[in-house]
Coordinates of C-alpha atoms in Angstrom, one line a residue:
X1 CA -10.9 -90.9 27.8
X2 CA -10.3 -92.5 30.9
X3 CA -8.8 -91.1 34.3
X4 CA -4.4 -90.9 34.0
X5 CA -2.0 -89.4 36.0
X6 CA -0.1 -86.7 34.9
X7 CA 2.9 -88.8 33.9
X8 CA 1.0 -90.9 32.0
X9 CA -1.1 -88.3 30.4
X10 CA 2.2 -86.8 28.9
X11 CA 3.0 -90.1 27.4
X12 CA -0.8 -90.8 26.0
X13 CA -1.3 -87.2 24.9
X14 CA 0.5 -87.4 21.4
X15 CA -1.2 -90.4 20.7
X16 CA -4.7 -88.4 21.6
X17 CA -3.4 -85.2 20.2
X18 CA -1.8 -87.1 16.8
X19 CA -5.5 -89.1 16.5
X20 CA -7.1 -85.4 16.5
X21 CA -5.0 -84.1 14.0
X22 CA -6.2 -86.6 11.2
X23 CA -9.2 -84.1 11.7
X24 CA -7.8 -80.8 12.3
X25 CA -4.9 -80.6 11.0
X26 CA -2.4 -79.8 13.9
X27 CA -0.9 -81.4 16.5
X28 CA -0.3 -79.3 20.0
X29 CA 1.1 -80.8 23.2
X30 CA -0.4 -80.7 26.7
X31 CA 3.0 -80.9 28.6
X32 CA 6.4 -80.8 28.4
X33 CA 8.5 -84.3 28.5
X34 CA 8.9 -85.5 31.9
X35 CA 7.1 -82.4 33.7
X36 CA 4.4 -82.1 36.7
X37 CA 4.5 -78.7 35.8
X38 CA 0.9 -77.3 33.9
X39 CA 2.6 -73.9 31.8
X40 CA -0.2 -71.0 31.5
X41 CA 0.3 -67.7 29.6
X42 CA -2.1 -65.2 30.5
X43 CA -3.4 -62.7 27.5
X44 CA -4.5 -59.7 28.7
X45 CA -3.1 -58.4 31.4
X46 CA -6.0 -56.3 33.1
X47 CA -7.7 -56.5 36.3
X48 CA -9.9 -59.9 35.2
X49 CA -6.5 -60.9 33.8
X50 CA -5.0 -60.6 37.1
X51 CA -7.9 -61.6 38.8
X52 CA -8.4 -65.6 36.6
X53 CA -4.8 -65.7 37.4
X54 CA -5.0 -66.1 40.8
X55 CA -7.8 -68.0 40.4
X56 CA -5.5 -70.5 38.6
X57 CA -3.3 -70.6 41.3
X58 CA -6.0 -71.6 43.9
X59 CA -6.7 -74.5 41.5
X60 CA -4.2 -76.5 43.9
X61 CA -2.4 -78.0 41.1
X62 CA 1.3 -77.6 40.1
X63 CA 1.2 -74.1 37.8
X64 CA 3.4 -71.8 36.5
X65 CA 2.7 -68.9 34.7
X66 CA 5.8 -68.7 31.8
X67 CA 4.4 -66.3 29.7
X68 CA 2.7 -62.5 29.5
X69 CA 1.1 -60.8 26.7
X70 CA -0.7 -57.4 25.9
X71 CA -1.0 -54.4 24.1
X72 CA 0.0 -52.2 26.6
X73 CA 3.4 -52.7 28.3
X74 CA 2.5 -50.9 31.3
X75 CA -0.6 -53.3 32.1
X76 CA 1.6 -56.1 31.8
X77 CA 4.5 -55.2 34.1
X78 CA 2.1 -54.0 36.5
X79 CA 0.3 -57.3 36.7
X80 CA 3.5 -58.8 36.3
X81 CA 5.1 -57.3 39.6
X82 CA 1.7 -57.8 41.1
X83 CA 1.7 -61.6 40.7
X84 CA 5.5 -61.6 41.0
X85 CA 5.1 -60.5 44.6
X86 CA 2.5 -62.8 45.3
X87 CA 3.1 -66.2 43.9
X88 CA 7.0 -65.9 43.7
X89 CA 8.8 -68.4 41.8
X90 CA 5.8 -69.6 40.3
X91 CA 5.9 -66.4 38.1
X92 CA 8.4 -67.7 35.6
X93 CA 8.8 -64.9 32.8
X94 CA 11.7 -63.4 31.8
X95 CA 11.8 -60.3 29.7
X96 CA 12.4 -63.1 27.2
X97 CA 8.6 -63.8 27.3
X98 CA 6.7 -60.9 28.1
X99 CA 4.8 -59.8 25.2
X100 CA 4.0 -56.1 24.1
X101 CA 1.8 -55.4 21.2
X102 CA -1.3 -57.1 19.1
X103 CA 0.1 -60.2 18.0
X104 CA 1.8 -60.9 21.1
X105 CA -0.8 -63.5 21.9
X106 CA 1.2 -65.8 19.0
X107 CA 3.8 -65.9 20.9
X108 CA 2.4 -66.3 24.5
X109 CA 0.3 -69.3 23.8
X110 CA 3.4 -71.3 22.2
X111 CA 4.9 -71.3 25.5
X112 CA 2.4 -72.9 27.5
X113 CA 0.0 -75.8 27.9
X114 CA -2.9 -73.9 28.9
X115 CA -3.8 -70.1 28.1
X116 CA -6.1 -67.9 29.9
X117 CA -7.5 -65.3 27.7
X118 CA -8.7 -61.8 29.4
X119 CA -8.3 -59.2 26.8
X120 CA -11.3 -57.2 25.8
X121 CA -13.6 -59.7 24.4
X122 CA -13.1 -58.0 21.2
X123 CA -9.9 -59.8 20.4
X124 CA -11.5 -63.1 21.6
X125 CA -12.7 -65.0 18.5
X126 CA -8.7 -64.6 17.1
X127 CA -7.0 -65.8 20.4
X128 CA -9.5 -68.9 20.8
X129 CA -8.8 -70.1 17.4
X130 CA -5.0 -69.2 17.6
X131 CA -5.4 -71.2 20.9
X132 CA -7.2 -74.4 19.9
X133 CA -4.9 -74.3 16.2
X134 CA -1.7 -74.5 18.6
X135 CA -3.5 -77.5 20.9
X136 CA -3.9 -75.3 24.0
X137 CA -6.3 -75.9 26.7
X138 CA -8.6 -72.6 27.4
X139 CA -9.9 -71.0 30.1
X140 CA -11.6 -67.5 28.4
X141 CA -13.5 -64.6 29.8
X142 CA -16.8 -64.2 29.1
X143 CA -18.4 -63.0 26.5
X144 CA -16.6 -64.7 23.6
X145 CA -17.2 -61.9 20.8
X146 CA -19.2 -59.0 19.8
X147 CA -20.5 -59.2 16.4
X148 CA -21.4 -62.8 14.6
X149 CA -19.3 -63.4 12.3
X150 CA -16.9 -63.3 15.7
X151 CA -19.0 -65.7 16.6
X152 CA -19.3 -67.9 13.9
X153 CA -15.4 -68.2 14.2
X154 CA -15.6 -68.9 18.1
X155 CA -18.2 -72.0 16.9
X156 CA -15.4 -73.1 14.4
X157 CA -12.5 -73.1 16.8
X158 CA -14.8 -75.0 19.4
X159 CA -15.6 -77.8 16.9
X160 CA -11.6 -78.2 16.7
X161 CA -11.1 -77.9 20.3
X162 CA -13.9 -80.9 20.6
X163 CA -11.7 -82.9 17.9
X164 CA -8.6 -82.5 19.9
X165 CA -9.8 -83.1 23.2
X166 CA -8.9 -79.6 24.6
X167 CA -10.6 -78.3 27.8
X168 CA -12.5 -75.2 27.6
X169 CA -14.4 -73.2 30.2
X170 CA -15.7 -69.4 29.6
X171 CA -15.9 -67.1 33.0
X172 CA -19.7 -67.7 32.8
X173 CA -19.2 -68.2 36.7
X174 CA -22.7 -68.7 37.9
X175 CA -22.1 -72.3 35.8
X176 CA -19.7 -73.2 38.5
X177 CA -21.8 -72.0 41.3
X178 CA -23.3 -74.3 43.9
X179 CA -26.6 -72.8 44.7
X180 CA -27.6 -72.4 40.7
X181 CA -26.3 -75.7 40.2
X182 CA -28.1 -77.2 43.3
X183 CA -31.3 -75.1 41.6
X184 CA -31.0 -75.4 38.1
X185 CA -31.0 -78.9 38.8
X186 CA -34.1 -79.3 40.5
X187 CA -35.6 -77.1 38.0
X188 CA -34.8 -79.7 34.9
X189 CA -35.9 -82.6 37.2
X190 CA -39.8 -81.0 37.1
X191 CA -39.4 -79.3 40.3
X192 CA -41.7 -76.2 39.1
X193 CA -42.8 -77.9 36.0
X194 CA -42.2 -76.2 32.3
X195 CA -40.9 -72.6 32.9
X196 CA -43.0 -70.7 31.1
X197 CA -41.6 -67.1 31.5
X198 CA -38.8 -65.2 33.5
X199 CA -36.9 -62.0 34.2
X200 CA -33.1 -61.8 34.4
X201 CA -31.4 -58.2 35.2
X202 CA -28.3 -56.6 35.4
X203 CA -28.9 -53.0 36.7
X204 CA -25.9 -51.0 38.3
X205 CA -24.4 -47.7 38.5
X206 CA -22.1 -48.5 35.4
X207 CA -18.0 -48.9 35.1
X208 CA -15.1 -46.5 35.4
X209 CA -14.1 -44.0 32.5
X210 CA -10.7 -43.3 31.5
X211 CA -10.2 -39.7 30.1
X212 CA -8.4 -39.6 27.1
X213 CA -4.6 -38.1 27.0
X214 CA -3.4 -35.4 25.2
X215 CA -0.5 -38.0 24.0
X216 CA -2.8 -41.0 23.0
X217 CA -4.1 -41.6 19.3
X218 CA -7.5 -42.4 18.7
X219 CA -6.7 -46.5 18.7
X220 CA -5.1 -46.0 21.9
X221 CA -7.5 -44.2 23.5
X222 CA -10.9 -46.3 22.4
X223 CA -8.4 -49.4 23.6
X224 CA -7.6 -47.6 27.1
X225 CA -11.7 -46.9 27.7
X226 CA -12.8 -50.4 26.1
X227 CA -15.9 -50.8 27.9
X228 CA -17.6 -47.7 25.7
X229 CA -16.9 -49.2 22.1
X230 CA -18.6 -51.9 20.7
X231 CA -15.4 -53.4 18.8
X232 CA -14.0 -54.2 22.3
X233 CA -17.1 -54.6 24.4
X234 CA -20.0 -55.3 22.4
X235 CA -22.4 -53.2 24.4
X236 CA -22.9 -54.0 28.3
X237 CA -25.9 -56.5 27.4
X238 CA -23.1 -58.4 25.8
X239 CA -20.1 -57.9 28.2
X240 CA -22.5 -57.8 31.3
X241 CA -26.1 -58.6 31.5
X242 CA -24.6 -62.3 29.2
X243 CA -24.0 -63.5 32.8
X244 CA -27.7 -63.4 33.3
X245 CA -29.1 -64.0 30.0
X246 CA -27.1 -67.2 29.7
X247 CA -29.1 -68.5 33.0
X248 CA -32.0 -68.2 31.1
X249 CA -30.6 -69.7 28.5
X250 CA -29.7 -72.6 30.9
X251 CA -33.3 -72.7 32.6
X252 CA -34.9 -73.1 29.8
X253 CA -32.5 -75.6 28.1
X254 CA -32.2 -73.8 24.3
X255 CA -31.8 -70.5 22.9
X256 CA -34.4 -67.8 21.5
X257 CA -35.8 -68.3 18.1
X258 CA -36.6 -64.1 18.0
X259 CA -35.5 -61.0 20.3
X260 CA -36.8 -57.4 20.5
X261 CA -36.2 -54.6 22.8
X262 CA -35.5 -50.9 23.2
X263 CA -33.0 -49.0 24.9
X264 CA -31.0 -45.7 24.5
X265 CA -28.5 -43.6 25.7
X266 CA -30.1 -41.6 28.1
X267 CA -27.8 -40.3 31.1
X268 CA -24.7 -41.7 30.8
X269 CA -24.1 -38.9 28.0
X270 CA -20.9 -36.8 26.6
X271 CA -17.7 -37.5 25.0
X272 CA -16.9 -39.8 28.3
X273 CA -19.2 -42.5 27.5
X274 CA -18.3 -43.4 23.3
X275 CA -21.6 -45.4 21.5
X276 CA -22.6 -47.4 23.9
X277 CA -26.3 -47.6 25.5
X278 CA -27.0 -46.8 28.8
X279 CA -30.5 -49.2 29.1
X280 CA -31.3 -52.3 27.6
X281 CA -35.1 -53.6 27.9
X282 CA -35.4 -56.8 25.6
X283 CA -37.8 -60.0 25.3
X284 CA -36.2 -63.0 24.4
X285 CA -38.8 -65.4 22.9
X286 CA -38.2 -69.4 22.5
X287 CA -39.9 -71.8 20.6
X288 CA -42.8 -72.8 23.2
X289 CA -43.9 -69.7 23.3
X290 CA -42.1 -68.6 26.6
X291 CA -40.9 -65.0 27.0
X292 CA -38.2 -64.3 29.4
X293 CA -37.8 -60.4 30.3
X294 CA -34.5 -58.8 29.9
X295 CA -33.3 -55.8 31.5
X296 CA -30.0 -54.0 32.4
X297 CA -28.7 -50.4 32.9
X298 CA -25.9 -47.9 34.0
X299 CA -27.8 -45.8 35.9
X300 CA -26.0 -43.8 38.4
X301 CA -27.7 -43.2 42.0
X302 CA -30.6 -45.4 41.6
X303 CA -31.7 -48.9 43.0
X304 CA -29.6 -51.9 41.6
X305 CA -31.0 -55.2 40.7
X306 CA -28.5 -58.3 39.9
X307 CA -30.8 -61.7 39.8
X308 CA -32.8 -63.8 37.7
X309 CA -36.3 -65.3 38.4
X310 CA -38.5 -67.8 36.5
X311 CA -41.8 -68.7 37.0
X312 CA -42.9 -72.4 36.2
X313 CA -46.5 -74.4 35.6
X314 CA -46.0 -75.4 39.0
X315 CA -43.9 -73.2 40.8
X316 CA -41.2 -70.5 40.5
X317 CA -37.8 -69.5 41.3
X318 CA -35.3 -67.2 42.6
X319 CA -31.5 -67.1 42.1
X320 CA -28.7 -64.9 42.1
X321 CA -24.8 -64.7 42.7
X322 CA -24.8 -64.0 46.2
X323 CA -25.8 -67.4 46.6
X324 CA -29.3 -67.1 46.6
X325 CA -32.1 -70.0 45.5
X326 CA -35.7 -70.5 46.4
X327 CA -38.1 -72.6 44.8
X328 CA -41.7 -72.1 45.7
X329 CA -44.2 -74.8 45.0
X330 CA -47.6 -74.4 43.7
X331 CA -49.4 -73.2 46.5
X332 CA -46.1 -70.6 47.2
X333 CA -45.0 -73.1 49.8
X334 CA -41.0 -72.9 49.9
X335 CA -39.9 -76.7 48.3
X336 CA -36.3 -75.6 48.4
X337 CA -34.1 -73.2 50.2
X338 CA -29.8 -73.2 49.3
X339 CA -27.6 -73.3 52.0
X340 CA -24.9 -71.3 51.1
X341 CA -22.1 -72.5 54.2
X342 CA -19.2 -73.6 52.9
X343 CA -19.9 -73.2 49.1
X344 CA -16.6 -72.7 46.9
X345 CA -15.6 -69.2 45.0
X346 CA -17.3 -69.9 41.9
X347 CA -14.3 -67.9 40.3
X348 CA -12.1 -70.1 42.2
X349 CA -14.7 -73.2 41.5
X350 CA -14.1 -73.3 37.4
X351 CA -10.4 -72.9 37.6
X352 CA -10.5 -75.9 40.0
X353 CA -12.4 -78.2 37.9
X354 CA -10.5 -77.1 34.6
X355 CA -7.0 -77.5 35.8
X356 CA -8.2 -81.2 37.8
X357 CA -9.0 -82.7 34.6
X358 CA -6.4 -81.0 33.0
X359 CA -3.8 -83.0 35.6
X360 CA -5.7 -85.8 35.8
X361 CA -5.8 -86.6 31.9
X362 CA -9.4 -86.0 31.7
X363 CA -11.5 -83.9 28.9
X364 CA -14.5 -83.1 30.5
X365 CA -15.1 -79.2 29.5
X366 CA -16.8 -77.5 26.3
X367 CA -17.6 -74.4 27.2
X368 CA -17.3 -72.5 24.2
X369 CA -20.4 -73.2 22.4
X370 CA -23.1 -72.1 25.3
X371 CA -20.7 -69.4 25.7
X372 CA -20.8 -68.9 22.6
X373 CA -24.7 -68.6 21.6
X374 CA -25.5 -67.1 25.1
X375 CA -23.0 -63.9 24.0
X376 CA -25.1 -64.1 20.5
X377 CA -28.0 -64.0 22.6
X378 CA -26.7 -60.6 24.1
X379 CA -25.1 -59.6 20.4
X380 CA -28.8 -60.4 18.9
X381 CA -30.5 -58.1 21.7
X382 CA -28.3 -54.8 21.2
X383 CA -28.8 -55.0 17.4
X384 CA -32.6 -55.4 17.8
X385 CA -32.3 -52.3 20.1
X386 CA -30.1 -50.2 18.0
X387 CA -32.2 -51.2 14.9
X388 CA -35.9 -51.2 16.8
X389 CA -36.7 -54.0 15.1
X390 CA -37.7 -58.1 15.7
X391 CA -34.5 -60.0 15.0
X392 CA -34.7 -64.2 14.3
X393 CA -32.2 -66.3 16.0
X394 CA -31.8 -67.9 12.1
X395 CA -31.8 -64.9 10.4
X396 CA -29.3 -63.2 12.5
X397 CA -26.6 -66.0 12.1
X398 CA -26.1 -64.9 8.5
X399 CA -25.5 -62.1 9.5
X400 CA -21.8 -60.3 7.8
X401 CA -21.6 -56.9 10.0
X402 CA -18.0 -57.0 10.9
X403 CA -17.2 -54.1 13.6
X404 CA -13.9 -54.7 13.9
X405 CA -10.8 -52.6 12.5
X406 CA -9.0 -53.5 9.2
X407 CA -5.9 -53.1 10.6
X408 CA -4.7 -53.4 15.0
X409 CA -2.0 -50.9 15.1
X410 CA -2.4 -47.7 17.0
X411 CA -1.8 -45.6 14.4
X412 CA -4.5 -47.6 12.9
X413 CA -8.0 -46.0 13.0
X414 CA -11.1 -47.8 14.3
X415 CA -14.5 -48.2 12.7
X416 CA -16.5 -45.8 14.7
X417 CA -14.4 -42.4 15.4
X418 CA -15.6 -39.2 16.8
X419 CA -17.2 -36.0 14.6
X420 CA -15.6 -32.8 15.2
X421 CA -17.1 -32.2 19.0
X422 CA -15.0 -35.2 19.9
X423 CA -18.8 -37.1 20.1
X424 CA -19.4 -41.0 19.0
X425 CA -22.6 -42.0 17.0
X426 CA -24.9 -43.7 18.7
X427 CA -27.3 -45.7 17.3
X428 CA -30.9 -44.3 16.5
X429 CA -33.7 -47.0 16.5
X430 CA -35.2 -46.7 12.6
X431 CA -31.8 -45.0 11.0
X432 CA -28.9 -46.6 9.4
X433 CA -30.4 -49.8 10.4
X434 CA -28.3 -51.3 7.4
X435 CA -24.8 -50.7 9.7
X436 CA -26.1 -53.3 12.4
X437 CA -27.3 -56.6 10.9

């Protein structure tokens, strides 16, 4: 599709839109008759929530959030009066469209042209495909699911999208970020040869914990203190360490055939912390052979370690978020060194690029498949740590382990609940290993 203006994108897009549909099966919009104006509704109405919207707003182009949604009404007035103050009459919702409760996503996304999903990633797989069904363009947090058969439903949904010509990009930030691009670049051109192993880590003190409430039922409370519940998170090699497990991914140009690791729960301990592991230490094996070294951790009051590096037949590398690259020739010479003056906010950077083409009539994103396997490459590790055994990339993908609750209401019970000390099960390498794939 070539380059329109806005004006004329609104009158070409039913005729795009209409020609996907023979396909689909729906027809969406991407804006309203005679308007400049690009409509969001943001779902999930946390800190990241806030955060992508204000990202949205530094895109440059002409945006107005018209619609709120989340479980929690004190998350979204709160973020509401936060952006209110901020961005002024570009905050457009009336009581009208603010949206309390689980399937106030439905609602949301009818009211815009492009939604921004931020929930716990939990709840992504549904929004996506309730997204894409209504014609929407996405911007979604990373990762995109915790279990597979979420997965397998994020893969549908992006086959749609793809049909109906709707932008995508996941919050896999480092994809928008000059000195990997500038890098990962000169990597694929030969610059250090075929990368024959690597070692991406995540290692930090860990998140925040939200002690439960007298008040708060046991949905409430796992939905409050998210990051410690599988269901919602999907373990913090999923929700965390998938920012540098998908640069492997994209260094090596595929995804593992086979993954096995170990890991435990070994300080971050107690009712506080729900079924989550503390350490993850995995090997991610691709077809050539190659091994690239996995490890992250919430370990309080020890040395931290956010970076990736890859070594090469003739050469290696270094990268990390703080704008960091180095490639080192054969005879450890430095070929390459990133300047990083003047590079963008890569936060700010794939907002930018998804609401150009948006304006400018353009489909030019499909994020949601690479951020899509790279999750199930994170997914794929904590189950071969829970279960201590070799998982295949193949064999996982039939996998039918569905984590997440029959029924969202909070007076609704989750999956996993506590035993009488008010403690979560956490997985035991060898036992139960039926409950994970």
């Amino acid at each position: 599709m070539g380059s329109l203006k806005r004006r004329d994108f609104i009158k070409s897009s039913s005729t795009m839109v209409g020609a996907a549909a023979l396909a689909s099966g729906s027809v969406g919009k991407v804006f309203a008759a005679g308007s400049d104006i690009i409509k969001i509704a943001l779902i999930g109405c946390g800190g990241r929530g806030t955060g992508a919207t204000f990202d949205a707003f530094a895109s440059g182009q002409n945006i107005q959030l018209v619609a709120m949604a989340d479980a929690f009404k004190d998350n979204l007035d709160k973020t509401y009066a936060t952006l209110k103050e901020k961005f002024g009459d570009k905050i457009n919702v009336p009581d009208s469209r603010k949206y309390v409760g689980f399937d106030g996503y439905k609602a949301a996304i009818k009211d815009a042209d492009v939604v921004l999903l931020a929930t716990p990633p939990g709840f992504r797989p549904i929004h996506f495909e309730e997204a894409v069904k209504a014609g929407k363009h996405v911007f979604m947090e990373k990762p995109v699911a915790v279990d597979i058969p979420g997965i397998r439903k994020v893969l549908e949904a992006a086959k749609e999208a793809k049909a109906k010509k709707l932008n995508v990009v996941v919050g896999l930030q480092r994809r928008y970020q000059t000195n990997y691009r500038e890098a990962i670049k000169r990597i694929q051109d030969g610059a250090i040869g075929d990368i024959v192993a690597g070692q991406v880590y995540w290692n930090s003190g860990g998140v925040w914990v939200r002690p439960r409430k007298p008040e708060q039922t046991e949905m409430e409370y796992q939905m409050r203190n998210w990051y410690y519940f599988n269901w919602l998170c999907g373990d913090h090699i999923v929700e965390q360490h998938v920012h540098n497990i998908d640069i492997a991914n994209w260094v090596k140009g595929k995804y593992p055939v086979s993954i096995q690791g170990t890991g435990s729960q070994a300080h971050r301990t107690g009712k506080d912390y729900g079924e989550i592991y503390d350490n993850f230490a995995v090997e991610l094996t691709y077809d050539d052979g190659s091994v690239v070294y996995s490890q992250c951790r919430h370990f309080e009051g020890i040395s931290n370690r956010v970076d990736e590096t890859f070594q090469g037949t003739k050469g290696r590398v270094y990268l990390s978020a703080g704008n960091q690259a180095v490639l080192w020739g054969p005879d450890g010479k430095e070929i390459y060194r990133h300047n990083p003056k003047g590079n963008p906010n890569a936060y700010q950077q794939e907002h930018k690029e998804l609401f150009q083409a948006i304006a400018d009539g353009e489909y030019k994103f499909d994020n949601a498949e690479y951020g899509a396997y790279s999750t199930l490459t994170g997914i794929i590790g904590r189950i071969a740590c829970y279960t201590g055994k070799v998982i295949k990339w193949d064999e996982a993908m039939k996998s039918n382990i569905d984590i997440m609750p029959e029924r969202y209401a909070f007076d609704a019970n989750p999956k996993i609940m506590p035993n009488a000390e008010g403690l979560y099960p956490v997985a035991m390498p060898g036992i139960n290993v039926e409950k994970y794939i």
